[in-house]
Amino acid sequence: MPPVRVQLDQPHTHFTNLDFITGKVVLSLSYDEAISKIVVKLEGESMSRLVAPQPDSTNKRKVETEVHKLLYMTKVVFPSEEIQRQKTSAGGFTLRPGEYQYPFRFKVTPGLLCSRYLAK
């Protein structure tokens, strides 16, 4: 088992505007580990493909693919906001061996980010 995994509360589903995406980061350590922070990143993409016939006689079709990045969000799940406010030094934390769980919750909001790039 990898030392870090992400578990979604609702895996293998679709999300849309105003939905919440929730889950937890599970960290399994077998030794002391120095950590400054744990950040969860959520990205969303949409892909469309258009198949257009070529005007020549080869009957080959040209496929155009367009990808839109619709969502990019990050959330610090460790240390908690309370610990971040109390901590005065810029150093990290030492976590002892064991399993740690850090919940996260993202709200998919419209208009966060939309950038376009062409894929081949």
mmCIF file of N, CA and C in Angstrom:
data_model
loop_
_atom_site.group_PDB
_atom_site.id
_atom_site.type_symbol
_atom_site.label_atom_id
_atom_site.label_comp_id
_atom_site.label_asym_id
_atom_site.label_seq_id
_atom_site.Cartn_x
_atom_site.Cartn_y
_atom_site.Cartn_z
ATOM 1 N N MET A 1 0.843 -1.173 0.000
ATOM 2 C CA MET A 1 0.000 0.000 0.000
ATOM 3 C C MET A 1 0.890 1.239 0.000
ATOM 4 N N PRO A 2 0.580 2.221 -0.871
ATOM 5 C CA PRO A 2 1.392 3.444 -0.883
ATOM 6 C C PRO A 2 1.210 4.222 0.417
ATOM 7 N N PRO A 3 2.226 4.974 0.810
ATOM 8 C CA PRO A 3 2.135 5.696 2.080
ATOM 9 C C PRO A 3 1.080 6.807 2.074
ATOM 10 N N VAL A 4 0.695 7.315 0.893
ATOM 11 C CA VAL A 4 -0.321 8.364 0.804
ATOM 12 C C VAL A 4 -1.355 7.944 -0.230
ATOM 13 N N ARG A 5 -2.632 8.061 0.133
ATOM 14 C CA ARG A 5 -3.696 7.791 -0.830
ATOM 15 C C ARG A 5 -4.853 8.753 -0.585
ATOM 16 N N VAL A 6 -5.623 8.960 -1.627
ATOM 17 C CA VAL A 6 -6.801 9.832 -1.550
ATOM 18 C C VAL A 6 -8.028 8.949 -1.686
ATOM 19 N N GLN A 7 -8.947 9.092 -0.748
ATOM 20 C CA GLN A 7 -10.196 8.338 -0.788
ATOM 21 C C GLN A 7 -11.349 9.323 -0.942
ATOM 22 N N LEU A 8 -12.084 9.191 -2.045
ATOM 23 C CA LEU A 8 -13.258 10.030 -2.246
ATOM 24 C C LEU A 8 -14.455 9.393 -1.557
ATOM 25 N N ASP A 9 -15.327 10.228 -1.005
ATOM 26 C CA ASP A 9 -16.542 9.714 -0.380
ATOM 27 C C ASP A 9 -17.509 9.160 -1.425
ATOM 28 N N GLN A 10 -17.491 9.727 -2.627
ATOM 29 C CA GLN A 10 -18.343 9.262 -3.724
ATOM 30 C C GLN A 10 -17.471 8.998 -4.949
ATOM 31 N N PRO A 11 -16.752 7.871 -4.970
ATOM 32 C CA PRO A 11 -15.877 7.606 -6.118
ATOM 33 C C PRO A 11 -16.677 7.243 -7.369
ATOM 34 N N HIS A 12 -16.064 7.437 -8.511
ATOM 35 C CA HIS A 12 -16.624 7.052 -9.808
ATOM 36 C C HIS A 12 -17.987 7.675 -10.062
ATOM 37 N N THR A 13 -18.069 8.960 -9.870
ATOM 38 C CA THR A 13 -19.301 9.682 -10.139
ATOM 39 C C THR A 13 -18.958 10.955 -10.896
ATOM 40 N N HIS A 14 -19.962 11.664 -11.315
ATOM 41 C CA HIS A 14 -19.767 12.925 -12.021
ATOM 42 C C HIS A 14 -20.119 14.069 -11.087
ATOM 43 N N PHE A 15 -19.424 15.170 -11.271
ATOM 44 C CA PHE A 15 -19.670 16.352 -10.461
ATOM 45 C C PHE A 15 -19.950 17.525 -11.385
ATOM 46 N N THR A 16 -20.762 18.436 -10.917
ATOM 47 C CA THR A 16 -21.092 19.610 -11.703
ATOM 48 C C THR A 16 -21.114 20.834 -10.780
ATOM 49 N N ASN A 17 -21.493 21.977 -11.326
ATOM 50 C CA ASN A 17 -21.492 23.216 -10.554
ATOM 51 C C ASN A 17 -22.289 23.075 -9.263
ATOM 52 N N LEU A 18 -21.725 23.624 -8.203
ATOM 53 C CA LEU A 18 -22.305 23.677 -6.865
ATOM 54 C C LEU A 18 -22.291 22.342 -6.122
ATOM 55 N N ASP A 19 -21.745 21.288 -6.718
ATOM 56 C CA ASP A 19 -21.576 20.016 -6.003
ATOM 57 C C ASP A 19 -20.406 20.127 -5.044
ATOM 58 N N PHE A 20 -20.434 19.286 -4.020
ATOM 59 C CA PHE A 20 -19.306 19.176 -3.102
ATOM 60 C C PHE A 20 -18.563 17.887 -3.412
ATOM 61 N N ILE A 21 -17.240 17.970 -3.456
ATOM 62 C CA ILE A 21 -16.388 16.795 -3.609
ATOM 63 C C ILE A 21 -15.678 16.631 -2.279
ATOM 64 N N THR A 22 -15.951 15.506 -1.626
ATOM 65 C CA THR A 22 -15.407 15.281 -0.289
ATOM 66 C C THR A 22 -14.638 13.977 -0.250
ATOM 67 N N GLY A 23 -13.745 13.908 0.699
ATOM 68 C CA GLY A 23 -12.956 12.702 0.876
ATOM 69 C C GLY A 23 -11.919 12.932 1.952
ATOM 70 N N LYS A 24 -10.883 12.105 1.896
ATOM 71 C CA LYS A 24 -9.808 12.262 2.871
ATOM 72 C C LYS A 24 -8.492 11.807 2.281
ATOM 73 N N VAL A 25 -7.437 12.397 2.775
ATOM 74 C CA VAL A 25 -6.075 11.969 2.478
ATOM 75 C C VAL A 25 -5.679 11.049 3.615
ATOM 76 N N VAL A 26 -5.218 9.843 3.274
ATOM 77 C CA VAL A 26 -4.791 8.874 4.283
ATOM 78 C C VAL A 26 -3.280 8.719 4.149
ATOM 79 N N LEU A 27 -2.591 8.984 5.231
ATOM 80 C CA LEU A 27 -1.136 8.922 5.277
ATOM 81 C C LEU A 27 -0.743 7.802 6.224
ATOM 82 N N SER A 28 -0.054 6.786 5.705
ATOM 83 C CA SER A 28 0.384 5.647 6.513
ATOM 84 C C SER A 28 1.902 5.672 6.620
ATOM 85 N N LEU A 29 2.404 5.919 7.818
ATOM 86 C CA LEU A 29 3.847 6.045 8.030
ATOM 87 C C LEU A 29 4.372 4.873 8.846
ATOM 88 N N SER A 30 5.508 4.356 8.428
ATOM 89 C CA SER A 30 6.157 3.293 9.192
ATOM 90 C C SER A 30 7.407 3.812 9.898
ATOM 91 N N TYR A 31 7.667 5.112 9.789
ATOM 92 C CA TYR A 31 8.822 5.749 10.421
ATOM 93 C C TYR A 31 8.491 7.213 10.657
ATOM 94 N N ASP A 32 9.283 7.885 11.454
ATOM 95 C CA ASP A 32 9.098 9.319 11.684
ATOM 96 C C ASP A 32 9.273 10.055 10.359
ATOM 97 N N GLU A 33 8.428 11.049 10.124
ATOM 98 C CA GLU A 33 8.498 11.805 8.872
ATOM 99 C C GLU A 33 8.310 13.287 9.169
ATOM 100 N N ALA A 34 9.222 14.099 8.642
ATOM 101 C CA ALA A 34 9.104 15.555 8.778
ATOM 102 C C ALA A 34 8.249 16.077 7.624
ATOM 103 N N ILE A 35 7.195 16.797 7.970
ATOM 104 C CA ILE A 35 6.253 17.304 6.976
ATOM 105 C C ILE A 35 5.962 18.765 7.292
ATOM 106 N N SER A 36 5.999 19.601 6.265
ATOM 107 C CA SER A 36 5.641 20.999 6.479
ATOM 108 C C SER A 36 4.161 21.224 6.200
ATOM 109 N N LYS A 37 3.620 20.574 5.166
ATOM 110 C CA LYS A 37 2.196 20.683 4.892
ATOM 111 C C LYS A 37 1.768 19.621 3.885
ATOM 112 N N ILE A 38 0.468 19.358 3.874
ATOM 113 C CA ILE A 38 -0.134 18.446 2.908
ATOM 114 C C ILE A 38 -1.194 19.244 2.164
ATOM 115 N N VAL A 39 -1.095 19.263 0.832
ATOM 116 C CA VAL A 39 -1.998 20.036 -0.009
ATOM 117 C C VAL A 39 -2.728 19.079 -0.950
ATOM 118 N N VAL A 40 -4.051 19.228 -1.029
ATOM 119 C CA VAL A 40 -4.860 18.463 -1.978
ATOM 120 C C VAL A 40 -5.153 19.383 -3.156
ATOM 121 N N LYS A 41 -4.968 18.853 -4.368
ATOM 122 C CA LYS A 41 -5.214 19.629 -5.578
ATOM 123 C C LYS A 41 -6.337 18.962 -6.362
ATOM 124 N N LEU A 42 -7.308 19.747 -6.803
ATOM 125 C CA LEU A 42 -8.426 19.257 -7.600
ATOM 126 C C LEU A 42 -8.385 19.957 -8.946
ATOM 127 N N GLU A 43 -8.351 19.162 -10.017
ATOM 128 C CA GLU A 43 -8.360 19.709 -11.364
ATOM 129 C C GLU A 43 -9.507 19.083 -12.136
ATOM 130 N N GLY A 44 -10.140 19.871 -12.983
ATOM 131 C CA GLY A 44 -11.209 19.363 -13.827
ATOM 132 C C GLY A 44 -10.970 19.749 -15.273
ATOM 133 N N GLU A 45 -11.212 18.801 -16.170
ATOM 134 C CA GLU A 45 -11.024 19.037 -17.596
ATOM 135 C C GLU A 45 -12.246 18.556 -18.366
ATOM 136 N N SER A 46 -12.430 19.158 -19.509
ATOM 137 C CA SER A 46 -13.449 18.729 -20.453
ATOM 138 C C SER A 46 -12.744 18.549 -21.793
ATOM 139 N N MET A 47 -13.086 17.476 -22.509
ATOM 140 C CA MET A 47 -12.449 17.214 -23.801
ATOM 141 C C MET A 47 -13.536 17.029 -24.852
ATOM 142 N N SER A 48 -13.336 17.652 -25.991
ATOM 143 C CA SER A 48 -14.251 17.448 -27.115
ATOM 144 C C SER A 48 -13.435 17.057 -28.336
ATOM 145 N N ARG A 49 -14.061 16.205 -29.166
ATOM 146 C CA ARG A 49 -13.404 15.738 -30.393
ATOM 147 C C ARG A 49 -14.334 15.981 -31.562
ATOM 148 N N LEU A 50 -13.754 16.466 -32.654
ATOM 149 C CA LEU A 50 -14.500 16.723 -33.873
ATOM 150 C C LEU A 50 -13.802 15.973 -34.999
ATOM 151 N N VAL A 51 -14.557 15.132 -35.688
ATOM 152 C CA VAL A 51 -14.009 14.391 -36.818
ATOM 153 C C VAL A 51 -14.539 15.043 -38.087
ATOM 154 N N ALA A 52 -13.632 15.557 -38.891
ATOM 155 C CA ALA A 52 -14.008 16.246 -40.121
ATOM 156 C C ALA A 52 -13.446 15.499 -41.324
ATOM 157 N N PRO A 53 -14.263 15.272 -42.346
ATOM 158 C CA PRO A 53 -13.735 14.604 -43.551
ATOM 159 C C PRO A 53 -12.775 15.518 -44.289
ATOM 160 N N GLN A 54 -11.768 14.914 -44.904
ATOM 161 C CA GLN A 54 -10.791 15.666 -45.683
ATOM 162 C C GLN A 54 -11.339 15.885 -47.089
ATOM 163 N N PRO A 55 -11.040 17.034 -47.669
ATOM 164 C CA PRO A 55 -11.551 17.324 -49.013
ATOM 165 C C PRO A 55 -10.863 16.521 -50.122
ATOM 166 N N ASP A 56 -9.746 15.875 -49.818
ATOM 167 C CA ASP A 56 -9.055 15.113 -50.867
ATOM 168 C C ASP A 56 -9.690 13.730 -51.001
ATOM 169 N N SER A 57 -9.182 12.929 -51.878
ATOM 170 C CA SER A 57 -9.790 11.624 -52.189
ATOM 171 C C SER A 57 -9.276 10.483 -51.306
ATOM 172 N N THR A 58 -8.480 10.749 -50.282
ATOM 173 C CA THR A 58 -7.924 9.668 -49.465
ATOM 174 C C THR A 58 -8.925 9.128 -48.451
ATOM 175 N N ASN A 59 -10.035 9.799 -48.274
ATOM 176 C CA ASN A 59 -11.061 9.402 -47.299
ATOM 177 C C ASN A 59 -10.554 9.349 -45.860
ATOM 178 N N LYS A 60 -9.426 9.962 -45.616
ATOM 179 C CA LYS A 60 -8.938 10.041 -44.243
ATOM 180 C C LYS A 60 -9.679 11.165 -43.541
ATOM 181 N N ARG A 61 -9.965 10.929 -42.296
ATOM 182 C CA ARG A 61 -10.644 11.946 -41.514
ATOM 183 C C ARG A 61 -9.665 12.578 -40.542
ATOM 184 N N LYS A 62 -9.757 13.849 -40.428
ATOM 185 C CA LYS A 62 -8.900 14.579 -39.500
ATOM 186 C C LYS A 62 -9.657 14.729 -38.182
ATOM 187 N N VAL A 63 -8.990 14.377 -37.086
ATOM 188 C CA VAL A 63 -9.599 14.484 -35.765
ATOM 189 C C VAL A 63 -8.989 15.671 -35.044
ATOM 190 N N GLU A 64 -9.849 16.578 -34.642
ATOM 191 C CA GLU A 64 -9.420 17.726 -33.849
ATOM 192 C C GLU A 64 -9.898 17.502 -32.423
ATOM 193 N N THR A 65 -8.988 17.647 -31.486
ATOM 194 C CA THR A 65 -9.328 17.482 -30.083
ATOM 195 C C THR A 65 -9.039 18.783 -29.358
ATOM 196 N N GLU A 66 -9.974 19.174 -28.523
ATOM 197 C CA GLU A 66 -9.810 20.391 -27.755
ATOM 198 C C GLU A 66 -10.058 20.064 -26.291
ATOM 199 N N VAL A 67 -9.164 20.530 -25.436
ATOM 200 C CA VAL A 67 -9.281 20.279 -24.005
ATOM 201 C C VAL A 67 -9.419 21.617 -23.290
ATOM 202 N N HIS A 68 -10.384 21.667 -22.388
ATOM 203 C CA HIS A 68 -10.583 22.868 -21.580
ATOM 204 C C HIS A 68 -10.335 22.517 -20.124
ATOM 205 N N LYS A 69 -9.444 23.253 -19.493
ATOM 206 C CA LYS A 69 -9.272 23.121 -18.043
ATOM 207 C C LYS A 69 -10.345 23.988 -17.413
ATOM 208 N N LEU A 70 -11.250 23.344 -16.693
ATOM 209 C CA LEU A 70 -12.392 24.045 -16.131
ATOM 210 C C LEU A 70 -12.233 24.372 -14.656
ATOM 211 N N LEU A 71 -11.328 23.683 -14.000
ATOM 212 C CA LEU A 71 -11.285 23.785 -12.552
ATOM 213 C C LEU A 71 -9.865 23.548 -12.066
ATOM 214 N N TYR A 72 -9.419 24.373 -11.144
ATOM 215 C CA TYR A 72 -8.132 24.170 -10.483
ATOM 216 C C TYR A 72 -8.266 24.749 -9.083
ATOM 217 N N MET A 73 -8.255 23.887 -8.080
ATOM 218 C CA MET A 73 -8.395 24.326 -6.696
ATOM 219 C C MET A 73 -7.380 23.576 -5.840
ATOM 220 N N THR A 74 -6.906 24.225 -4.785
ATOM 221 C CA THR A 74 -6.030 23.572 -3.824
ATOM 222 C C THR A 74 -6.537 23.851 -2.416
ATOM 223 N N LYS A 75 -6.216 22.944 -1.519
ATOM 224 C CA LYS A 75 -6.608 23.100 -0.119
ATOM 225 C C LYS A 75 -5.525 22.479 0.758
ATOM 226 N N VAL A 76 -5.061 23.234 1.743
ATOM 227 C CA VAL A 76 -4.110 22.711 2.718
ATOM 228 C C VAL A 76 -4.918 21.932 3.755
ATOM 229 N N VAL A 77 -4.612 20.630 3.887
ATOM 230 C CA VAL A 77 -5.334 19.800 4.860
ATOM 231 C C VAL A 77 -4.502 19.539 6.109
ATOM 232 N N PHE A 78 -3.216 19.797 6.029
ATOM 233 C CA PHE A 78 -2.328 19.686 7.193
ATOM 234 C C PHE A 78 -1.236 20.723 7.041
ATOM 235 N N PRO A 79 -0.944 21.489 8.050
ATOM 236 C CA PRO A 79 -1.601 21.552 9.350
ATOM 237 C C PRO A 79 -2.949 22.257 9.235
ATOM 238 N N SER A 80 -3.782 22.083 10.242
ATOM 239 C CA SER A 80 -5.087 22.724 10.246
ATOM 240 C C SER A 80 -4.913 24.243 10.312
ATOM 241 N N GLU A 81 -5.978 24.960 9.960
ATOM 242 C CA GLU A 81 -5.914 26.429 10.002
ATOM 243 C C GLU A 81 -5.599 26.918 11.411
ATOM 244 N N GLU A 82 -6.132 26.246 12.411
ATOM 245 C CA GLU A 82 -5.873 26.637 13.801
ATOM 246 C C GLU A 82 -4.395 26.507 14.138
ATOM 247 N N ILE A 83 -3.784 25.399 13.748
ATOM 248 C CA ILE A 83 -2.356 25.196 14.020
ATOM 249 C C ILE A 83 -1.522 26.193 13.220
ATOM 250 N N GLN A 84 -1.928 26.477 11.982
ATOM 251 C CA GLN A 84 -1.196 27.453 11.170
ATOM 252 C C GLN A 84 -1.203 28.825 11.834
ATOM 253 N N ARG A 85 -2.322 29.217 12.434
ATOM 254 C CA ARG A 85 -2.408 30.524 13.101
ATOM 255 C C ARG A 85 -1.540 30.561 14.362
ATOM 256 N N GLN A 86 -1.440 29.425 15.075
ATOM 257 C CA GLN A 86 -0.696 29.389 16.338
ATOM 258 C C GLN A 86 0.803 29.258 16.131
ATOM 259 N N LYS A 87 1.202 28.636 15.047
ATOM 260 C CA LYS A 87 2.632 28.357 14.835
ATOM 261 C C LYS A 87 3.368 29.645 14.482
ATOM 262 N N THR A 88 4.445 29.899 15.188
ATOM 263 C CA THR A 88 5.194 31.131 14.955
ATOM 264 C C THR A 88 6.430 30.900 14.093
ATOM 265 N N SER A 89 7.006 29.695 14.110
ATOM 266 C CA SER A 89 8.193 29.437 13.294
ATOM 267 C C SER A 89 7.785 28.827 11.962
ATOM 268 N N ALA A 90 8.683 28.900 10.993
ATOM 269 C CA ALA A 90 8.406 28.399 9.651
ATOM 270 C C ALA A 90 8.757 26.923 9.502
ATOM 271 N N GLY A 91 9.161 26.255 10.565
ATOM 272 C CA GLY A 91 9.563 24.860 10.485
ATOM 273 C C GLY A 91 8.406 23.919 10.257
ATOM 274 N N GLY A 92 8.744 22.646 10.059
ATOM 275 C CA GLY A 92 7.733 21.635 9.808
ATOM 276 C C GLY A 92 7.313 20.917 11.071
ATOM 277 N N PHE A 93 6.691 19.777 10.866
ATOM 278 C CA PHE A 93 6.190 18.939 11.947
ATOM 279 C C PHE A 93 6.766 17.546 11.770
ATOM 280 N N THR A 94 6.977 16.843 12.861
ATOM 281 C CA THR A 94 7.412 15.447 12.776
ATOM 282 C C THR A 94 6.233 14.575 13.169
ATOM 283 N N LEU A 95 5.827 13.730 12.209
ATOM 284 C CA LEU A 95 4.734 12.792 12.462
ATOM 285 C C LEU A 95 5.331 11.437 12.806
ATOM 286 N N ARG A 96 4.815 10.817 13.826
ATOM 287 C CA ARG A 96 5.263 9.499 14.280
ATOM 288 C C ARG A 96 4.644 8.410 13.414
ATOM 289 N N PRO A 97 5.188 7.201 13.465
ATOM 290 C CA PRO A 97 4.599 6.103 12.694
ATOM 291 C C PRO A 97 3.128 5.913 13.063
ATOM 292 N N GLY A 98 2.336 5.580 12.063
ATOM 293 C CA GLY A 98 0.909 5.372 12.274
ATOM 294 C C GLY A 98 0.129 5.821 11.051
ATOM 295 N N GLU A 99 -1.187 5.789 11.174
ATOM 296 C CA GLU A 99 -2.061 6.212 10.080
ATOM 297 C C GLU A 99 -2.740 7.518 10.460
ATOM 298 N N TYR A 100 -2.707 8.455 9.544
ATOM 299 C CA TYR A 100 -3.297 9.775 9.741
ATOM 300 C C TYR A 100 -4.325 10.007 8.636
ATOM 301 N N GLN A 101 -5.421 10.642 8.992
ATOM 302 C CA GLN A 101 -6.464 10.943 8.020
ATOM 303 C C GLN A 101 -6.786 12.427 8.070
ATOM 304 N N TYR A 102 -6.832 13.042 6.890
ATOM 305 C CA TYR A 102 -7.104 14.467 6.777
ATOM 306 C C TYR A 102 -8.255 14.674 5.792
ATOM 307 N N PRO A 103 -9.419 15.067 6.288
ATOM 308 C CA PRO A 103 -10.570 15.257 5.398
ATOM 309 C C PRO A 103 -10.430 16.523 4.555
ATOM 310 N N PHE A 104 -11.100 16.510 3.408
ATOM 311 C CA PHE A 104 -11.152 17.695 2.555
ATOM 312 C C PHE A 104 -12.551 17.814 1.967
ATOM 313 N N ARG A 105 -12.863 19.031 1.553
ATOM 314 C CA ARG A 105 -14.157 19.314 0.948
ATOM 315 C C ARG A 105 -13.973 20.463 -0.026
ATOM 316 N N PHE A 106 -14.313 20.226 -1.282
ATOM 317 C CA PHE A 106 -14.270 21.254 -2.313
ATOM 318 C C PHE A 106 -15.692 21.511 -2.800
ATOM 319 N N LYS A 107 -16.011 22.763 -3.061
ATOM 320 C CA LYS A 107 -17.278 23.099 -3.693
ATOM 321 C C LYS A 107 -16.968 23.516 -5.125
ATOM 322 N N VAL A 108 -17.583 22.836 -6.077
ATOM 323 C CA VAL A 108 -17.368 23.151 -7.487
ATOM 324 C C VAL A 108 -18.184 24.392 -7.799
ATOM 325 N N THR A 109 -17.502 25.487 -8.027
ATOM 326 C CA THR A 109 -18.188 26.748 -8.298
ATOM 327 C C THR A 109 -17.961 27.158 -9.744
ATOM 328 N N PRO A 110 -18.971 27.722 -10.384
ATOM 329 C CA PRO A 110 -18.817 28.110 -11.792
ATOM 330 C C PRO A 110 -17.837 29.261 -11.946
ATOM 331 N N GLY A 111 -17.134 29.237 -13.064
ATOM 332 C CA GLY A 111 -16.261 30.346 -13.405
ATOM 333 C C GLY A 111 -14.952 30.402 -12.664
ATOM 334 N N LEU A 112 -14.488 29.296 -12.058
ATOM 335 C CA LEU A 112 -13.210 29.331 -11.349
ATOM 336 C C LEU A 112 -12.051 29.531 -12.311
ATOM 337 N N LEU A 113 -12.051 28.752 -13.378
ATOM 338 C CA LEU A 113 -10.944 28.816 -14.332
ATOM 339 C C LEU A 113 -11.393 28.163 -15.613
ATOM 340 N N CYS A 114 -11.060 28.750 -16.702
ATOM 341 C CA CYS A 114 -11.323 28.099 -17.974
ATOM 342 C C CYS A 114 -10.187 28.485 -18.906
ATOM 343 N N SER A 115 -9.347 27.546 -19.191
ATOM 344 C CA SER A 115 -8.279 27.779 -20.146
ATOM 345 C C SER A 115 -8.357 26.697 -21.207
ATOM 346 N N ARG A 116 -7.923 27.004 -22.380
ATOM 347 C CA ARG A 116 -8.083 26.086 -23.504
ATOM 348 C C ARG A 116 -6.727 25.754 -24.091
ATOM 349 N N TYR A 117 -6.568 24.512 -24.438
ATOM 350 C CA TYR A 117 -5.390 24.138 -25.185
ATOM 351 C C TYR A 117 -5.765 23.008 -26.131
ATOM 352 N N LEU A 118 -5.069 22.928 -27.249
ATOM 353 C CA LEU A 118 -5.362 21.912 -28.250
ATOM 354 C C LEU A 118 -4.521 20.672 -27.986
ATOM 355 N N ALA A 119 -5.149 19.528 -28.055
ATOM 356 C CA ALA A 119 -4.441 18.258 -27.898
ATOM 357 C C ALA A 119 -4.377 17.603 -29.258
ATOM 358 N N LYS A 120 -3.425 16.729 -29.422
ATOM 359 C CA LYS A 120 -3.298 16.006 -30.699
ATOM 360 C C LYS A 120 -3.511 14.542 -30.487
#
